[in-house]
Amino acid sequence: MKKRSSTSAWAKSFERSFVAMTRLASASGARALTKVLKPAAASRKPPPGDGSWIPGVVAGANGVRRFRLYRPPGVAFGERLPLMVMLHGCGQDANSFAKSTRMNRIAMRERFLVLYPEQDRIANAQGCWNWFDTKTGRAFGEAALIMQAIDQVCLMYPVDKARVAVAGLSAGASMAALLVTRHPGRFQAVVMHSGIPPGTANSSLSALGAMHGHRLTSPLLATPGTMEADWPPLLVIHGDADTVVSPRNGHSAVAVWAHAAGAQASQARSLQRGKRYPMAVTDFKRKASTVATLVEVNGLAHAWSGGAAGKAFSDGKGPDASRMVWAFAARQFRSNA
């Protein structure tokens, strides 16, 4: 009997210990799961501010891509708003790019829509747009998907098709320029922030050389049926401390754009707003028209100038690139009205 009692006591002790360990394991597992899910949930959280953050998707012969659309609050029935297309860089997605640039905040104040196409990680593990892969045609396929997203948004939302502009960062900047050379009549302005001009690379290996400024840019060719002189004005923003994408690429971008339109460089002027990094601004003009503008930001590395502090690829000390992008696009909208 004593043995049976001892065995029973041991069993009860083991049961209590097992229950305690299970609870501890469950608590530890929950904490570990929370650590994993918290950043994921934060990345899906909409950018701050009023307005609608609308998910969308396009699918076709060139694949499938997600996008997000920002619509400011209080859009009246029958009202048509400008559309700004924003193409993120490597290591980013629509959500993080919107939070970094804070373009939605300007869109809410100035009343325009913002479209954020998103690269698929299956298409590129780093989330880069494959702007350089022209040999296989993958670059053109991705450009077609972005145009498909623009067409879908123009059909479903109150977009003024006569006021559409595109801007991008890094690989997104290169894709923005490629997009415009293929569909110049669809855009009134294009902005390249820290990017490489099309015609500089046609493979991943040559793109790597282009990033370091070791490749020359070939003259850009218009899509059949269009003319280079009809390309929309280009704004290039590039930091002189960028070690990821050489600042030489910024100079190459405005040079090929100006050459295609027969424009000449004017005298550079220096500007500085408060304590932000100073910048040198050079306009390339054909008669009275500004064909391209180069903004060289002193001290800026590979990051969105004036972006949200603490975000990847964002430098709050630089002049506000988002404000510059909208001001540049708005000027073209007014001049073409």
CSV table of C-alpha atoms in Angstrom, one decimal:
chain,number,residue,atom,x,y,z
A,1,MET,CA,0.0,0.0,0.0
A,2,LYS,CA,2.8,2.3,0.8
A,3,LYS,CA,4.3,1.7,-2.6
A,4,ARG,CA,1.0,2.4,-4.3
A,5,SER,CA,0.7,5.7,-2.3
A,6,SER,CA,4.2,6.7,-3.2
A,7,THR,CA,3.6,6.0,-6.9
A,8,SER,CA,0.3,8.0,-6.7
A,9,ALA,CA,2.1,10.9,-5.1
A,10,TRP,CA,4.8,10.8,-7.8
A,11,ALA,CA,2.2,10.7,-10.5
A,12,LYS,CA,0.4,13.7,-9.1
A,13,SER,CA,3.7,15.6,-8.7
A,14,PHE,CA,4.6,14.8,-12.3
A,15,GLU,CA,1.2,15.9,-13.5
A,16,ARG,CA,1.6,19.2,-11.6
A,17,SER,CA,5.0,19.7,-13.1
A,18,PHE,CA,3.8,18.9,-16.6
A,19,VAL,CA,1.0,21.3,-16.4
A,20,ALA,CA,3.3,24.0,-15.1
A,21,MET,CA,5.8,23.4,-17.9
A,22,THR,CA,3.0,23.4,-20.5
A,23,ARG,CA,1.8,26.7,-19.2
A,24,LEU,CA,5.4,28.1,-19.3
A,25,ALA,CA,6.0,26.8,-22.8
A,26,SER,CA,2.7,28.2,-24.0
A,27,ALA,CA,3.5,31.6,-22.5
A,28,SER,CA,7.0,31.5,-24.0
A,29,GLY,CA,5.6,30.4,-27.3
A,30,ALA,CA,3.0,33.2,-27.2
A,31,ARG,CA,5.7,35.8,-26.5
A,32,ALA,CA,7.9,34.4,-29.3
A,33,LEU,CA,4.9,34.4,-31.7
A,34,THR,CA,4.1,38.0,-30.6
A,35,LYS,CA,7.7,39.0,-31.4
A,36,VAL,CA,7.3,37.6,-34.9
A,37,LEU,CA,3.8,38.8,-35.6
A,38,LYS,CA,4.3,42.3,-34.2
A,39,PRO,CA,6.6,43.6,-36.9
A,40,ALA,CA,4.5,41.9,-39.6
A,41,ALA,CA,1.3,43.5,-38.3
A,42,ALA,CA,3.1,46.9,-38.1
A,43,SER,CA,4.2,46.5,-41.7
A,44,ARG,CA,0.5,46.0,-42.8
A,45,LYS,CA,-0.7,48.9,-40.8
A,46,PRO,CA,-1.9,51.7,-43.1
A,47,PRO,CA,0.2,54.9,-43.3
A,48,PRO,CA,-1.0,57.5,-40.8
A,49,GLY,CA,-3.4,60.2,-41.8
A,50,ASP,CA,-7.0,60.6,-43.1
A,51,GLY,CA,-8.2,59.2,-46.3
A,52,SER,CA,-8.6,55.7,-47.8
A,53,TRP,CA,-5.7,53.1,-48.2
A,54,ILE,CA,-7.2,50.8,-50.9
A,55,PRO,CA,-5.7,47.4,-51.9
A,56,GLY,CA,-5.7,46.2,-55.5
A,57,VAL,CA,-4.2,43.7,-57.8
A,58,VAL,CA,-3.6,43.4,-61.6
A,59,ALA,CA,-3.1,40.1,-63.5
A,60,GLY,CA,-2.3,39.4,-67.1
A,61,ALA,CA,0.1,37.7,-69.5
A,62,ASN,CA,3.1,39.3,-67.6
A,63,GLY,CA,2.1,38.0,-64.2
A,64,VAL,CA,0.4,39.4,-61.1
A,65,ARG,CA,1.2,42.5,-59.0
A,66,ARG,CA,-0.4,44.0,-56.0
A,67,PHE,CA,-0.8,47.8,-55.5
A,68,ARG,CA,-2.1,50.3,-53.0
A,69,LEU,CA,-4.0,53.4,-53.8
A,70,TYR,CA,-4.3,56.5,-51.5
A,71,ARG,CA,-7.5,58.5,-51.9
A,72,PRO,CA,-7.8,61.8,-49.9
A,73,PRO,CA,-11.0,62.3,-47.9
A,74,GLY,CA,-14.0,64.2,-49.1
A,75,VAL,CA,-13.8,63.6,-52.9
A,76,ALA,CA,-16.9,65.1,-54.4
A,77,PHE,CA,-19.1,63.4,-56.9
A,78,GLY,CA,-17.8,64.2,-60.4
A,79,GLU,CA,-14.5,65.6,-59.1
A,80,ARG,CA,-11.4,64.4,-61.0
A,81,LEU,CA,-8.0,64.4,-59.3
A,82,PRO,CA,-4.4,64.2,-60.5
A,83,LEU,CA,-2.6,60.9,-60.1
A,84,MET,CA,0.9,60.4,-58.7
A,85,VAL,CA,2.4,57.0,-59.4
A,86,MET,CA,5.1,56.1,-56.8
A,87,LEU,CA,7.6,53.2,-57.5
A,88,HIS,CA,9.4,51.9,-54.5
A,89,GLY,CA,13.1,50.9,-54.3
A,90,CYS,CA,14.8,47.6,-53.4
A,91,GLY,CA,13.9,46.3,-49.9
A,92,GLN,CA,10.7,48.3,-49.9
A,93,ASP,CA,7.0,47.7,-50.6
A,94,ALA,CA,4.0,50.0,-51.1
A,95,ASN,CA,3.4,50.4,-47.4
A,96,SER,CA,6.9,51.2,-46.3
A,97,PHE,CA,7.5,53.5,-49.3
A,98,ALA,CA,4.3,55.5,-48.4
A,99,LYS,CA,5.4,55.8,-44.8
A,100,SER,CA,9.0,56.8,-45.7
A,101,THR,CA,8.1,59.5,-48.3
A,102,ARG,CA,4.9,60.7,-46.5
A,103,MET,CA,3.5,61.5,-50.0
A,104,ASN,CA,0.0,60.8,-48.7
A,105,ARG,CA,0.2,63.7,-46.4
A,106,ILE,CA,0.9,66.1,-49.3
A,107,ALA,CA,-1.8,64.3,-51.4
A,108,MET,CA,-4.3,65.0,-48.6
A,109,ARG,CA,-3.4,68.7,-48.5
A,110,GLU,CA,-3.1,69.2,-52.3
A,111,ARG,CA,-5.9,66.8,-53.2
A,112,PHE,CA,-4.5,64.1,-55.5
A,113,LEU,CA,-4.5,60.3,-55.7
A,114,VAL,CA,-1.3,58.3,-55.1
A,115,LEU,CA,-0.8,54.8,-56.7
A,116,TYR,CA,1.9,52.5,-55.2
A,117,PRO,CA,2.5,49.5,-57.5
A,118,GLU,CA,4.4,46.7,-55.6
A,119,GLN,CA,7.0,44.4,-56.9
A,120,ASP,CA,6.6,40.7,-56.2
A,121,ARG,CA,9.4,38.9,-54.3
A,122,ILE,CA,9.1,36.0,-56.6
A,123,ALA,CA,10.0,38.2,-59.5
A,124,ASN,CA,12.9,39.7,-57.5
A,125,ALA,CA,14.0,38.4,-54.1
A,126,GLN,CA,15.1,41.9,-53.0
A,127,GLY,CA,11.9,43.5,-54.2
A,128,CYS,CA,13.7,45.5,-56.9
A,129,TRP,CA,12.0,46.3,-60.2
A,130,ASN,CA,13.8,44.5,-63.0
A,131,TRP,CA,14.2,47.7,-65.1
A,132,PHE,CA,17.6,46.5,-66.5
A,133,ASP,CA,16.4,43.1,-67.9
A,134,THR,CA,15.6,44.3,-71.4
A,135,LYS,CA,17.3,41.3,-73.1
A,136,THR,CA,14.7,38.8,-71.9
A,137,GLY,CA,11.9,41.4,-72.0
A,138,ARG,CA,11.1,41.1,-68.3
A,139,ALA,CA,11.6,44.8,-67.8
A,140,PHE,CA,9.0,45.6,-70.5
A,141,GLY,CA,6.6,43.0,-68.9
A,142,GLU,CA,6.8,44.7,-65.5
A,143,ALA,CA,6.3,48.1,-67.2
A,144,ALA,CA,3.2,46.7,-68.8
A,145,LEU,CA,1.9,45.5,-65.5
A,146,ILE,CA,2.4,49.0,-64.0
A,147,MET,CA,0.5,50.5,-66.9
A,148,GLN,CA,-2.2,48.0,-66.3
A,149,ALA,CA,-2.5,49.1,-62.7
A,150,ILE,CA,-2.7,52.7,-63.8
A,151,ASP,CA,-5.4,51.9,-66.4
A,152,GLN,CA,-7.4,50.0,-63.7
A,153,VAL,CA,-7.2,52.9,-61.2
A,154,CYS,CA,-8.1,55.4,-63.9
A,155,LEU,CA,-11.2,53.3,-64.7
A,156,MET,CA,-12.4,52.7,-61.2
A,157,TYR,CA,-11.5,55.9,-59.4
A,158,PRO,CA,-11.9,59.7,-60.1
A,159,VAL,CA,-8.6,60.2,-62.0
A,160,ASP,CA,-8.0,63.1,-64.4
A,161,LYS,CA,-6.0,61.2,-67.1
A,162,ALA,CA,-4.5,64.5,-68.3
A,163,ARG,CA,-2.7,65.0,-65.0
A,164,VAL,CA,-0.7,61.8,-64.3
A,165,ALA,CA,3.0,61.9,-63.1
A,166,VAL,CA,5.4,59.1,-62.0
A,167,ALA,CA,8.2,59.1,-59.5
A,168,GLY,CA,10.5,56.4,-58.1
A,169,LEU,CA,13.4,55.7,-55.8
A,170,SER,CA,16.5,53.7,-56.9
A,171,ALA,CA,15.3,50.8,-59.0
A,172,GLY,CA,11.9,52.4,-58.9
A,173,ALA,CA,13.4,55.6,-60.4
A,174,SER,CA,14.9,53.6,-63.3
A,175,MET,CA,11.6,51.8,-63.9
A,176,ALA,CA,9.8,55.2,-63.9
A,177,ALA,CA,12.0,56.5,-66.6
A,178,LEU,CA,11.7,53.3,-68.6
A,179,LEU,CA,7.9,53.5,-68.3
A,180,VAL,CA,7.8,57.1,-69.6
A,181,THR,CA,10.1,56.3,-72.6
A,182,ARG,CA,7.6,53.6,-73.6
A,183,HIS,CA,4.4,55.5,-72.9
A,184,PRO,CA,5.4,59.2,-73.1
A,185,GLY,CA,1.9,60.4,-73.9
A,186,ARG,CA,0.5,59.1,-70.6
A,187,PHE,CA,2.6,61.2,-68.3
A,188,GLN,CA,3.1,64.9,-67.7
A,189,ALA,CA,6.2,64.6,-65.5
A,190,VAL,CA,8.7,62.0,-64.4
A,191,VAL,CA,11.0,62.1,-61.3
A,192,MET,CA,14.1,59.9,-60.7
A,193,HIS,CA,15.4,59.9,-57.1
A,194,SER,CA,18.8,58.1,-56.8
A,195,GLY,CA,18.3,56.0,-59.9
A,196,ILE,CA,20.0,54.8,-63.1
A,197,PRO,CA,18.8,55.9,-66.5
A,198,PRO,CA,17.5,53.2,-68.9
A,199,GLY,CA,20.1,52.4,-71.6
A,200,THR,CA,22.9,52.0,-69.0
A,201,ALA,CA,22.4,48.3,-68.4
A,202,ASN,CA,20.6,45.3,-69.9
A,203,SER,CA,21.4,42.5,-67.4
A,204,SER,CA,21.9,42.0,-63.7
A,205,LEU,CA,25.7,42.0,-64.1
A,206,SER,CA,25.8,45.2,-66.1
A,207,ALA,CA,23.3,46.8,-63.7
A,208,LEU,CA,25.8,46.2,-60.9
A,209,GLY,CA,28.5,48.0,-62.9
A,210,ALA,CA,26.0,50.8,-63.6
A,211,MET,CA,25.3,51.2,-59.9
A,212,HIS,CA,28.9,52.1,-59.3
A,213,GLY,CA,29.0,54.5,-62.3
A,214,HIS,CA,31.2,52.3,-64.4
A,215,ARG,CA,29.0,52.2,-67.5
A,216,LEU,CA,28.1,54.7,-70.1
A,217,THR,CA,24.4,55.5,-70.9
A,218,SER,CA,23.3,54.9,-74.5
A,219,PRO,CA,21.1,57.5,-76.1
A,220,LEU,CA,17.5,56.7,-75.1
A,221,LEU,CA,15.2,55.6,-77.9
A,222,ALA,CA,11.5,56.4,-78.2
A,223,THR,CA,8.9,53.8,-78.7
A,224,PRO,CA,7.9,53.5,-82.4
A,225,GLY,CA,5.2,56.1,-83.1
A,226,THR,CA,6.5,58.6,-80.5
A,227,MET,CA,9.3,61.2,-80.5
A,228,GLU,CA,12.0,61.8,-77.9
A,229,ALA,CA,11.2,65.5,-77.9
A,230,ASP,CA,7.7,64.7,-76.7
A,231,TRP,CA,8.9,63.0,-73.5
A,232,PRO,CA,7.6,64.8,-70.4
A,233,PRO,CA,10.0,66.9,-68.3
A,234,LEU,CA,12.4,65.1,-66.0
A,235,LEU,CA,13.4,65.9,-62.4
A,236,VAL,CA,16.4,64.1,-61.0
A,237,ILE,CA,17.3,64.1,-57.3
A,238,HIS,CA,20.5,62.5,-56.2
A,239,GLY,CA,22.8,62.7,-53.2
A,240,ASP,CA,26.5,63.4,-53.7
A,241,ALA,CA,27.3,61.0,-50.8
A,242,ASP,CA,25.4,58.1,-52.4
A,243,THR,CA,27.7,55.0,-52.4
A,244,VAL,CA,25.0,52.6,-53.6
A,245,VAL,CA,24.1,54.3,-56.8
A,246,SER,CA,26.8,56.6,-58.1
A,247,PRO,CA,25.8,60.2,-58.5
A,248,ARG,CA,27.2,60.0,-62.0
A,249,ASN,CA,24.0,58.3,-62.9
A,250,GLY,CA,22.0,61.4,-62.0
A,251,HIS,CA,24.2,63.4,-64.4
A,252,SER,CA,23.8,60.8,-67.1
A,253,ALA,CA,20.0,60.8,-66.7
A,254,VAL,CA,19.6,64.5,-67.3
A,255,ALA,CA,22.3,64.5,-70.1
A,256,VAL,CA,20.5,61.9,-72.2
A,257,TRP,CA,17.1,63.5,-71.6
A,258,ALA,CA,18.4,66.9,-72.6
A,259,HIS,CA,20.3,65.5,-75.6
A,260,ALA,CA,17.1,63.8,-76.9
A,261,ALA,CA,15.2,67.1,-76.7
A,262,GLY,CA,18.1,69.4,-77.8
A,263,ALA,CA,18.2,71.2,-74.5
A,264,GLN,CA,21.2,73.1,-73.0
A,265,ALA,CA,22.3,73.3,-69.3
A,266,SER,CA,21.8,76.7,-67.5
A,267,GLN,CA,23.9,78.0,-64.7
A,268,ALA,CA,23.6,76.0,-61.5
A,269,ARG,CA,22.2,77.7,-58.5
A,270,SER,CA,22.7,76.9,-54.8
A,271,LEU,CA,19.7,76.6,-52.4
A,272,GLN,CA,19.3,75.7,-48.8
A,273,ARG,CA,16.1,75.5,-46.7
A,274,GLY,CA,16.8,76.1,-43.0
A,275,LYS,CA,19.3,73.6,-41.6
A,276,ARG,CA,18.6,71.0,-44.2
A,277,TYR,CA,21.3,69.8,-46.6
A,278,PRO,CA,22.2,72.3,-49.3
A,279,MET,CA,21.5,71.5,-52.9
A,280,ALA,CA,22.7,72.6,-56.3
A,281,VAL,CA,20.0,72.9,-59.0
A,282,THR,CA,20.7,72.9,-62.7
A,283,ASP,CA,18.0,73.4,-65.4
A,284,PHE,CA,18.3,72.1,-68.9
A,285,LYS,CA,16.3,74.3,-71.3
A,286,ARG,CA,15.1,74.2,-74.9
A,287,LYS,CA,14.2,77.8,-75.6
A,288,ALA,CA,12.0,78.8,-72.7
A,289,SER,CA,10.9,75.3,-71.8
A,290,THR,CA,12.7,73.3,-69.0
A,291,VAL,CA,13.2,69.8,-70.3
A,292,ALA,CA,15.1,68.4,-67.3
A,293,THR,CA,16.3,69.5,-63.8
A,294,LEU,CA,19.1,68.1,-61.7
A,295,VAL,CA,19.0,68.5,-58.0
A,296,GLU,CA,22.3,67.5,-56.3
A,297,VAL,CA,21.9,67.2,-52.5
A,298,ASN,CA,25.1,67.8,-50.6
A,299,GLY,CA,25.6,65.1,-47.9
A,300,LEU,CA,22.7,62.9,-48.9
A,301,ALA,CA,23.4,59.1,-49.2
A,302,HIS,CA,21.1,56.5,-50.8
A,303,ALA,CA,17.9,57.6,-49.2
A,304,TRP,CA,14.7,59.6,-49.9
A,305,SER,CA,15.6,63.2,-49.2
A,306,GLY,CA,13.5,64.7,-46.4
A,307,GLY,CA,11.8,61.4,-45.7
A,308,ALA,CA,10.4,60.2,-42.3
A,309,ALA,CA,13.2,59.8,-39.7
A,310,GLY,CA,14.0,56.3,-38.6
A,311,LYS,CA,12.7,54.7,-41.7
A,312,ALA,CA,14.9,52.6,-44.1
A,313,PHE,CA,16.2,54.5,-47.1
A,314,SER,CA,15.0,57.8,-45.7
A,315,ASP,CA,16.9,60.8,-44.5
A,316,GLY,CA,15.0,63.5,-42.7
A,317,LYS,CA,17.9,66.0,-42.9
A,318,GLY,CA,17.6,66.4,-46.6
A,319,PRO,CA,15.4,68.9,-48.5
A,320,ASP,CA,11.8,67.5,-48.8
A,321,ALA,CA,11.9,65.5,-52.0
A,322,SER,CA,8.1,64.7,-51.7
A,323,ARG,CA,7.3,68.4,-51.8
A,324,MET,CA,9.7,68.9,-54.7
A,325,VAL,CA,8.1,66.0,-56.6
A,326,TRP,CA,4.6,67.4,-56.3
A,327,ALA,CA,5.7,71.0,-57.0
A,328,PHE,CA,7.4,69.8,-60.2
A,329,ALA,CA,4.4,67.7,-61.3
A,330,ALA,CA,2.0,70.5,-60.5
A,331,ARG,CA,3.9,73.0,-62.7
A,332,GLN,CA,3.6,70.6,-65.6
A,333,PHE,CA,-0.1,70.1,-65.0
A,334,ARG,CA,-0.6,73.9,-65.0
A,335,SER,CA,1.5,74.5,-68.1
A,336,ASN,CA,-0.3,71.8,-70.1
A,337,ALA,CA,-3.8,72.7,-68.9
